[in-house]
RNA sequence: GGGUCGGUAGCUCAGCGGUAGAGCAGCGGCCUUUUAAGCCGUUGGUCCAGGGUUCAAAUCCCUGCCGACCCA
């Protein structure tokens, strides 16, 4: 970038000043022996212990006078003349520094004047509590570590421009502490998911993202080209078909967490690349997988959020929605539709259903001319039921036409052994009793391919013909799970670098 | 794809036909325990881009770009 302004010029001049004094403000390394936020918390803990009346018991935390070596970014500067107060911040948090440049010597005083807000520095000093009770470090020496040549966003309002927040996420992370919290917690969510499955004896695998035939879902793929092989590949749209090959191969409990790519619209709930979890368990079925989903999400919520009551807050900080993960409703598709569309919905004629959907339920815009009867009901579910399922709900007994690739229910042949787990008004996780009949699977895939033979993953069908154990399978959209657990209303707020149109 | 809103100083925003503004940040002073420190002074602008209307456009009109939200 060639853009510049007076603030950048000043910083470049300070850089030149440091160089002129033989100071390299871009050090190769610096080894801190503690973290800012941790030290601050421990010193505060000691101060609390120290001021309590006798008997105190054993000392806790870090006492005043402890020597520490810290590194971080300067995020605030309060100039008191002979006393200078800085905030030093690393990933653990911040701590206040007290610096008396003249006391450190004339060289140090000159170098101090050439520091700017947002520079990285390393310091050594001793802990103390100020008169105002602020845990602080009395700095004995400091070293520039990484100079910032551009001004940081404001400290008070932070960075609010959504475009800059997404395009330059690092600025968002510097300026907006809650944003960093979200992504640290996203990392913990992934960690706890892995831990949950490993504990249950699952194997984590990685399967191809570049696929000759993109299968496992109905979605538009991205296309790419491999030069050496001289052929086209597609970015995967689902993990499913490779994980089932592993069931054939005898990996009985298997999961993958990975990126899917769908060449479709962007929205508050859709990013072209998104993270999917899929898990398959041999000898399980949709019912065992319901238990898996519920246990998994409970475990993750308790481990990461610390509660099963997930609060969503608006811009003013008021709770506008609480998701209760301690109760998981199980309800049939038909019952849920009846709740919104009338108890006799399935008793009337298809023509009457269509009329009611269009006229009474005002779904004219959602029901195309050629829709079949089950699709009319499907629109009712999607538009009127699913958005209202804020609390965890397993929707079961879906009509077989709606999910053509699933196994028919033994107890009710008009339905399939499938659930959709809805939370927060959106589908978080579908689960299946997986199809392991290669002949039925071939028919279903051929029907889905609509005669386009090249779309048929023949290799997958061959694998099924070698024999696949009965199995339960689930998929969980990790981004949506993070939105739900972390109280975020946009997928862009749980993806570090959401896709935006490149600037010209 | 359609609708609504937005794009002005590093950040957050006001101004909405008549000299480009504020707070914070920055810079220069004062202050030896401050913390959104304070006080005094001060620098800083392709008002998203391009066209049009007008004596005069950040402001009105048109087109485009980018973003947010809603709808499809």
XYZ file of C-alpha atoms (C1' of nucleotides) in Angstrom:
576
model
C 0.000 0.000 0.000
C 1.231 3.429 -0.841
C -1.308 5.376 1.158
C 0.108 7.519 3.892
C -0.841 10.269 6.290
C 0.750 12.346 8.991
C 0.257 9.637 11.611
C 2.124 7.129 9.496
C 4.814 9.691 8.764
C 5.328 10.321 12.475
C 5.713 6.634 13.142
C 8.239 6.257 10.336
C 10.192 9.136 11.807
C 10.196 7.434 15.197
C 11.434 4.281 13.500
C 14.237 6.282 11.887
C 15.032 7.777 15.281
C 15.384 4.345 16.824
C 17.600 3.180 13.986
C 19.744 6.303 14.384
C 20.334 5.322 18.007
C 21.335 1.817 17.011
C 18.092 0.341 18.331
C 16.508 -2.369 16.202
C 12.770 -2.214 16.950
C 12.147 -5.504 15.130
C 13.760 -8.076 17.383
C 14.207 -11.709 16.447
C 12.980 -12.954 19.787
C 12.285 -12.168 23.392
C 11.468 -14.764 26.025
C 8.839 -13.627 28.506
C 8.489 -15.717 31.648
C 4.831 -14.898 32.264
C 1.713 -13.503 30.626
C 0.261 -10.054 31.232
C -3.313 -10.964 32.132
C -2.261 -13.960 34.191
C 0.248 -11.949 36.208
C -2.315 -9.215 36.788
C -4.874 -11.730 38.060
C -2.381 -13.446 40.335
C -1.128 -10.159 41.769
C -4.725 -9.064 42.381
C -5.347 -12.376 44.135
C -2.352 -11.799 46.376
C -3.495 -8.226 47.133
C -6.917 -9.513 48.134
C -5.297 -12.061 50.444
C -2.889 -9.479 51.837
C -5.521 -6.983 52.878
C -7.798 -9.492 54.545
C -7.667 -9.493 58.372
C -5.748 -12.137 60.331
C -5.581 -15.077 60.180
C -4.680 -15.089 56.504
C -3.587 -18.660 56.007
C -1.023 -19.465 53.333
C -0.211 -16.741 50.799
C -1.907 -17.016 47.408
C -1.103 -15.528 44.033
C 1.989 -13.509 43.192
C 3.212 -11.055 45.853
C 4.441 -7.515 45.360
C 8.129 -7.431 44.567
C 8.034 -10.483 42.278
C 10.269 -10.039 39.254
C 8.590 -10.628 35.895
C 9.576 -10.522 32.245
C 6.628 -9.703 29.984
C 6.011 -8.938 26.325
C 3.053 -7.461 24.535
C 1.515 -4.602 22.639
C 1.190 -1.103 24.108
C -2.551 -0.417 24.112
C -2.804 2.727 26.226
C -0.574 5.553 27.373
C -1.251 7.868 30.303
C 1.381 10.582 30.501
C 1.916 11.988 33.995
C 5.133 13.785 33.165
C 7.838 12.074 35.155
C 5.568 9.025 35.560
C 4.351 7.202 32.502
C 1.636 4.574 32.624
C 1.239 2.085 29.790
C -1.126 -0.810 29.288
C 0.658 -3.884 27.977
C -1.537 -6.527 26.361
C -0.949 -10.082 25.246
C -3.390 -12.884 24.496
C -4.076 -13.454 28.199
C -5.111 -9.859 28.874
C -3.534 -6.601 29.968
C -1.441 -5.251 32.816
C -0.404 -1.706 33.688
C 3.225 -0.667 33.423
C 4.711 2.171 35.449
C 7.739 3.682 33.783
C 9.928 6.568 34.934
C 12.088 7.036 31.846
C 14.527 9.468 33.480
C 15.086 7.045 36.336
C 15.973 4.365 33.790
C 18.571 6.685 32.267
C 18.806 9.252 29.481
C 19.156 6.646 26.732
C 16.035 4.883 27.899
C 14.196 8.192 28.140
C 15.023 9.011 24.518
C 14.024 5.575 23.286
C 10.808 5.787 25.290
C 9.830 8.963 23.453
C 10.134 7.096 20.164
C 7.628 4.416 21.162
C 4.128 4.599 19.720
C 0.785 3.196 20.721
C 0.467 -0.373 19.389
C 4.220 -1.076 19.393
C 5.325 -4.412 20.795
C 7.798 -4.171 23.652
C 9.357 -6.486 26.185
C 9.888 -5.406 29.772
C 11.459 -6.536 33.002
C 10.349 -5.262 36.370
C 8.770 -5.975 39.714
C 5.143 -6.255 40.708
C 3.421 -3.660 42.857
C -0.018 -2.245 43.571
C -0.603 1.448 42.913
C -2.308 3.836 45.298
C -5.451 3.377 43.210
C -5.221 -0.378 43.777
C -4.200 -1.231 40.225
C -1.939 -4.294 39.845
C 1.114 -2.971 38.013
C 4.689 -3.597 37.031
C 7.423 -1.134 37.975
C 9.532 -1.322 34.856
C 13.298 -1.609 35.251
C 14.107 -2.066 31.579
C 12.253 -2.252 28.287
C 13.071 -3.297 24.739
C 11.238 -2.440 21.514
C 10.252 -5.741 19.846
C 8.032 -4.885 16.903
C 7.200 -1.387 15.756
C 3.736 -0.498 14.510
C 3.915 1.822 11.511
C 0.176 2.436 11.324
C -2.168 3.958 13.894
C -4.431 1.490 15.698
C -8.222 1.875 15.821
C -9.555 4.041 18.639
C -9.530 2.540 22.100
C -12.892 3.792 23.306
C -15.298 3.043 20.488
C -13.160 0.211 19.217
C -13.602 -0.664 15.575
C -17.240 -0.693 14.504
C -17.111 -0.477 10.727
C -18.256 -3.965 9.757
C -16.381 -3.994 6.499
C -13.042 -3.167 8.104
C -13.749 -5.608 10.941
C -14.129 -8.455 8.439
C -11.504 -7.424 5.902
C -8.857 -6.597 8.516
C -9.866 -8.971 11.268
C -6.575 -8.419 13.099
C -7.707 -4.848 13.809
C -11.022 -6.178 15.075
C -9.145 -8.554 17.388
C -6.933 -5.741 18.670
C -9.740 -3.257 19.213
C -12.653 -5.425 20.314
C -11.940 -7.709 23.239
C -15.269 -9.617 23.019
C -14.438 -10.577 19.440
C -11.234 -12.247 20.556
C -13.200 -14.085 23.238
C -15.524 -15.530 20.607
C -12.651 -16.983 18.614
C -10.802 -18.298 21.636
C -14.025 -20.069 22.591
C -14.511 -21.372 19.084
C -11.129 -23.038 19.453
C -12.242 -24.583 22.751
C -15.459 -25.828 21.141
C -13.446 -27.673 18.491
C -11.153 -29.068 21.159
C -14.057 -30.343 23.263
C -15.800 -31.889 20.258
C -12.650 -33.842 19.453
C -12.228 -34.834 23.061
C -15.839 -36.073 23.223
C -15.489 -38.309 20.189
C -12.058 -39.619 21.136
C -13.430 -40.535 24.547
C -16.137 -42.572 22.828
C -13.606 -44.468 20.767
C -14.022 -42.594 17.492
C -11.166 -42.193 15.028
C -10.605 -38.755 13.471
C -9.777 -38.816 9.779
C -9.154 -36.487 6.867
C -10.690 -37.203 3.488
C -10.299 -35.471 0.105
C -11.498 -31.927 -0.350
C -10.862 -32.168 -4.085
C -13.222 -34.702 -5.553
C -13.872 -35.894 -9.078
C -17.579 -36.186 -8.260
C -18.942 -33.963 -5.494
C -21.393 -36.136 -3.558
C -23.179 -36.484 -0.254
C -25.459 -33.469 -0.628
C -27.410 -31.479 -3.166
C -25.487 -28.231 -3.641
C -23.631 -26.299 -6.304
C -19.893 -27.075 -6.157
C -16.821 -24.987 -6.938
C -14.828 -26.283 -9.864
C -11.064 -26.334 -10.241
C -8.490 -27.874 -12.544
C -5.491 -30.056 -11.850
C -2.761 -29.261 -14.340
C -0.614 -32.388 -14.025
C -3.558 -34.791 -14.107
C -5.218 -32.702 -16.776
C -8.678 -33.007 -15.312
C -11.305 -31.081 -13.422
C -11.966 -31.470 -9.746
C -14.700 -30.161 -7.513
C -14.317 -28.827 -3.991
C -16.292 -31.093 -1.721
C -19.810 -30.170 -0.669
C -20.037 -32.848 2.040
C -17.881 -35.386 3.848
C -20.331 -38.252 3.755
C -19.332 -40.571 0.946
C -15.689 -40.948 1.977
C -16.554 -41.549 5.626
C -18.933 -44.337 4.592
C -16.143 -45.920 2.577
C -14.277 -46.074 5.897
C -17.224 -47.901 7.512
C -16.844 -50.423 4.703
C -13.150 -50.555 5.510
C -13.844 -51.496 9.116
C -13.339 -48.149 10.829
C -16.432 -48.556 12.965
C -16.510 -45.175 14.683
C -15.225 -42.362 12.570
C -15.505 -38.594 12.430
C -14.129 -35.707 10.442
C -14.174 -31.981 11.036
C -13.485 -30.072 7.880
C -14.312 -27.428 5.383
C -17.119 -27.796 2.859
C -17.535 -25.470 -0.113
C -20.837 -24.509 -1.661
C -21.107 -22.207 -4.624
C -24.276 -20.502 -3.500
C -25.499 -17.259 -1.978
C -23.972 -15.519 1.029
C -26.067 -14.450 3.969
C -26.088 -14.001 7.702
C -26.217 -17.810 7.881
C -24.196 -18.852 4.839
C -20.505 -18.566 4.037
C -19.265 -20.225 0.837
C -16.811 -22.270 2.866
C -17.984 -23.561 6.196
C -16.912 -26.130 8.736
C -18.767 -29.405 9.015
C -18.583 -32.226 11.489
C -19.738 -35.622 10.347
C -19.654 -38.729 12.534
C -20.613 -42.317 11.762
C -21.054 -45.191 14.155
C -21.394 -48.771 12.971
C -24.265 -50.725 14.513
C -25.897 -47.486 15.596
C -28.985 -45.858 14.133
C -30.728 -42.500 14.152
C -31.863 -43.042 17.745
C -28.350 -43.682 19.083
C -27.176 -40.654 17.127
C -29.806 -38.471 18.788
C -28.251 -39.405 22.098
C -24.823 -38.623 20.645
C -25.849 -35.152 19.464
C -27.518 -34.280 22.753
C -24.594 -35.516 24.856
C -22.073 -33.815 22.617
C -23.724 -30.410 22.714
C -24.349 -30.616 26.461
C -20.707 -31.525 27.007
C -19.427 -28.714 24.814
C -21.758 -26.124 26.355
C -20.777 -27.047 29.898
C -17.061 -27.188 29.087
C -16.852 -23.977 27.089
C -19.718 -21.750 28.203
C -20.006 -23.228 31.682
C -23.789 -23.480 31.589
C -26.686 -25.045 29.707
C -28.571 -21.741 29.697
C -27.235 -19.938 26.644
C -28.032 -16.234 26.651
C -28.164 -14.167 23.481
C -27.851 -10.415 23.958
C -28.696 -7.461 21.747
C -26.487 -4.450 21.097
C -27.555 -2.883 24.407
C -26.436 -5.968 26.292
C -29.948 -7.072 27.189
C -30.824 -10.753 26.984
C -33.409 -11.228 24.245
C -33.228 -15.005 23.975
C -32.187 -17.833 26.260
C -31.603 -21.295 24.874
C -32.123 -24.030 27.456
C -29.902 -26.988 26.617
C -31.094 -29.001 29.615
C -34.335 -30.066 27.920
C -34.378 -31.733 24.511
C -37.786 -32.170 22.993
C -38.529 -35.023 20.623
C -41.456 -34.389 18.319
C -42.696 -35.844 15.067
C -42.671 -33.808 11.904
C -46.427 -34.200 11.501
C -47.213 -33.094 15.048
C -45.097 -29.962 14.660
C -46.780 -29.110 11.369
C -50.212 -29.661 12.939
C -49.315 -27.207 15.719
C -48.860 -24.424 13.172
C -51.186 -25.454 10.382
C -54.159 -27.021 12.170
C -54.937 -30.383 13.712
C -56.702 -31.595 10.559
C -53.877 -30.590 8.207
C -53.134 -34.151 7.115
C -56.819 -35.153 7.023
C -57.870 -32.732 4.285
C -57.271 -33.116 0.561
C -53.981 -32.053 -1.082
C -55.864 -29.296 -2.913
C -57.211 -27.963 0.366
C -53.721 -28.085 1.905
C -52.336 -26.026 -0.921
C -55.186 -23.513 -0.636
C -54.649 -23.162 3.118
C -50.911 -22.761 2.737
C -51.273 -20.016 0.160
C -54.332 -18.195 1.520
C -54.492 -18.840 5.263
C -50.781 -19.200 6.036
C -49.642 -16.586 3.490
C -46.977 -18.774 1.955
C -47.736 -17.825 -1.652
C -44.171 -16.687 -2.226
C -42.748 -19.937 -0.907
C -44.815 -22.417 -2.884
C -43.990 -22.837 -6.545
C -46.579 -23.892 -9.129
C -45.179 -27.352 -9.613
C -44.775 -28.223 -5.943
C -45.953 -31.658 -4.963
C -48.089 -32.181 -1.894
C -45.181 -33.126 0.394
C -43.335 -30.007 -0.710
C -46.289 -27.821 0.278
C -46.134 -29.302 3.756
C -42.358 -28.956 3.611
C -42.722 -25.219 3.014
C -44.989 -24.969 6.047
C -42.357 -26.711 8.134
C -39.468 -24.689 6.830
C -41.152 -21.290 7.032
C -43.458 -21.605 10.015
C -42.076 -24.375 12.216
C -38.281 -24.390 11.996
C -37.775 -20.676 12.800
C -39.806 -21.144 15.985
C -37.723 -24.070 17.242
C -35.445 -21.993 19.456
C -35.205 -24.643 22.154
C -33.496 -27.958 21.284
C -35.877 -30.153 19.334
C -35.355 -33.444 17.549
C -37.767 -33.521 14.664
C -38.444 -37.171 13.813
C -40.576 -39.284 11.461
C -39.940 -37.166 8.396
C -41.908 -38.197 5.293
C -39.880 -40.471 3.059
C -40.276 -38.261 -0.032
C -38.513 -35.437 1.782
C -35.366 -37.483 2.452
C -35.044 -39.926 -0.425
C -31.629 -41.294 0.584
C -32.612 -42.439 4.090
C -33.802 -45.796 5.325
C -37.506 -46.449 5.626
C -38.837 -46.762 9.159
C -39.784 -50.326 10.078
C -42.683 -49.163 12.207
C -44.118 -46.599 9.756
C -43.154 -47.149 6.116
C -44.350 -43.668 5.099
C -41.560 -42.162 7.180
C -37.805 -42.524 7.343
C -35.342 -43.083 10.187
C -34.048 -39.547 10.201
C -33.998 -36.659 12.625
C -33.348 -33.003 12.256
C -32.051 -31.382 15.387
C -33.189 -27.775 15.442
C -31.890 -25.192 17.902
C -31.975 -21.418 17.700
C -34.477 -21.507 14.859
C -32.228 -23.354 12.467
C -31.221 -26.873 11.682
C -28.051 -27.636 13.602
C -27.742 -31.323 12.913
C -29.387 -33.918 10.721
C -29.019 -37.572 11.663
C -29.748 -40.759 9.740
C -29.967 -44.443 9.958
C -27.598 -44.785 7.034
C -28.478 -46.669 3.899
C -26.304 -49.781 3.630
C -28.242 -51.558 0.895
C -26.140 -50.983 -2.245
C -29.032 -51.713 -4.602
C -31.422 -49.294 -2.901
C -28.619 -46.724 -2.663
C -27.846 -47.017 -6.364
C -31.487 -46.509 -7.297
C -31.774 -43.486 -5.052
C -28.566 -41.899 -6.376
C -29.508 -42.592 -9.988
C -32.859 -40.952 -9.399
C -31.159 -37.985 -7.738
C -28.621 -37.651 -10.564
C -31.534 -37.344 -12.956
C -29.933 -39.431 -15.690
C -26.608 -37.584 -15.636
C -24.457 -40.673 -15.377
C -21.227 -38.773 -14.818
C -22.632 -37.478 -11.525
C -22.842 -40.988 -10.138
C -20.035 -41.850 -7.731
C -19.528 -45.367 -9.010
C -16.571 -45.976 -6.737
C -18.725 -45.250 -3.705
C -21.434 -47.652 -4.900
C -18.843 -50.360 -5.462
C -17.640 -49.863 -1.899
C -21.187 -50.445 -0.588
C -21.394 -53.631 -2.635
C -18.476 -54.917 -0.602
C -20.719 -54.630 2.455
C -21.324 -51.774 4.871
C -22.439 -52.376 8.446
C -25.678 -50.764 9.620
C -24.732 -47.371 11.008
C -25.988 -44.132 12.411
C -24.605 -40.882 11.068
C -24.794 -37.191 11.885
C -23.639 -33.915 10.516
C -23.250 -30.766 12.574
C -22.652 -27.351 11.106
C -19.863 -26.109 13.349
C -20.306 -22.453 12.449
C -23.987 -22.531 13.345
C -23.228 -24.446 16.518
C -20.755 -21.717 17.454
C -23.342 -19.035 16.696
C -25.811 -20.770 18.985
C -23.348 -21.392 21.831
C -21.568 -18.034 21.642
C -24.622 -15.844 21.186
C -23.717 -14.587 17.723
C -26.404 -13.748 15.176
C -24.177 -13.695 12.073
C -21.989 -16.477 10.730
C -19.407 -13.781 9.896
C -18.916 -13.252 13.601
C -17.784 -16.844 14.179
C -15.597 -17.155 11.060
C -12.285 -15.323 11.347
C -12.067 -14.325 7.710
C -15.545 -14.448 6.186
C -15.754 -14.257 2.420
C -16.248 -10.737 1.081
C -16.101 -9.433 -2.437
C -12.510 -8.389 -3.206
C -12.052 -4.658 -3.380
C -11.215 -3.443 -6.857
C -31.653 -10.986 -7.972
C -35.260 -7.094 -5.317
C -35.933 -3.474 -1.235
C -34.061 -0.372 2.882
C -29.945 1.929 5.189
C -24.873 3.380 5.152
C -19.652 5.055 3.095
C -17.015 12.612 5.722
C -9.906 13.173 9.762
C -6.306 7.249 12.260
C -11.205 5.754 15.216
C -16.497 7.073 16.508
C -19.722 10.410 14.350
C -22.322 15.411 13.252
C -23.163 18.538 9.070
C -27.622 17.508 4.231
C -27.256 23.802 -1.300
C -23.365 29.106 0.763
C -15.521 29.094 4.071
C -15.004 21.118 6.183
C -16.884 20.222 12.043
C -16.771 17.660 17.196
C -14.932 13.927 20.696
C -11.048 10.532 21.101
C -6.146 9.396 19.031
C -1.728 12.193 17.336
C 1.764 16.462 18.065
C 3.781 20.611 21.706
C 3.445 22.258 26.840
C 2.144 21.447 32.647
C 1.663 17.723 36.463
C 6.054 11.895 40.534
C 0.400 6.585 41.596
C -2.830 7.657 36.540
C -6.440 4.392 34.112
C -11.984 6.759 28.844
C -6.468 10.592 33.665
C -6.799 16.041 33.741
C -5.641 21.215 32.026
C -3.668 24.663 27.930
C -2.336 24.903 22.837
C -2.264 22.533 18.021
C -1.731 19.408 13.317
C -4.639 16.505 10.296
C -9.573 15.835 4.774
C -9.427 12.805 -3.140
C -16.489 14.311 2.186
C -16.363 6.101 -1.807
C -15.800 6.926 -7.514
C -17.641 9.115 -12.050
C -21.177 12.087 -14.513
C -25.191 15.826 -14.170
C -28.201 20.204 -12.120
C -26.693 25.058 -10.024
C -23.729 31.452 -9.539
C -22.372 27.711 -5.804
C -22.641 20.411 -4.361
C -20.130 16.583 1.209
C -25.296 18.188 0.717
C -29.894 17.621 -4.907
C -30.238 13.983 -9.385
C -28.145 9.694 -12.271
C -24.681 5.600 -12.799
C -21.207 2.553 -10.579
C -18.266 0.288 -6.389
C -18.205 -1.679 -1.325
C -20.789 -3.050 3.148
C -25.030 -4.106 6.668
C -30.006 -5.646 7.272
C -34.610 -7.629 5.213
C -36.834 -10.416 1.252
C -36.255 -14.118 -2.819
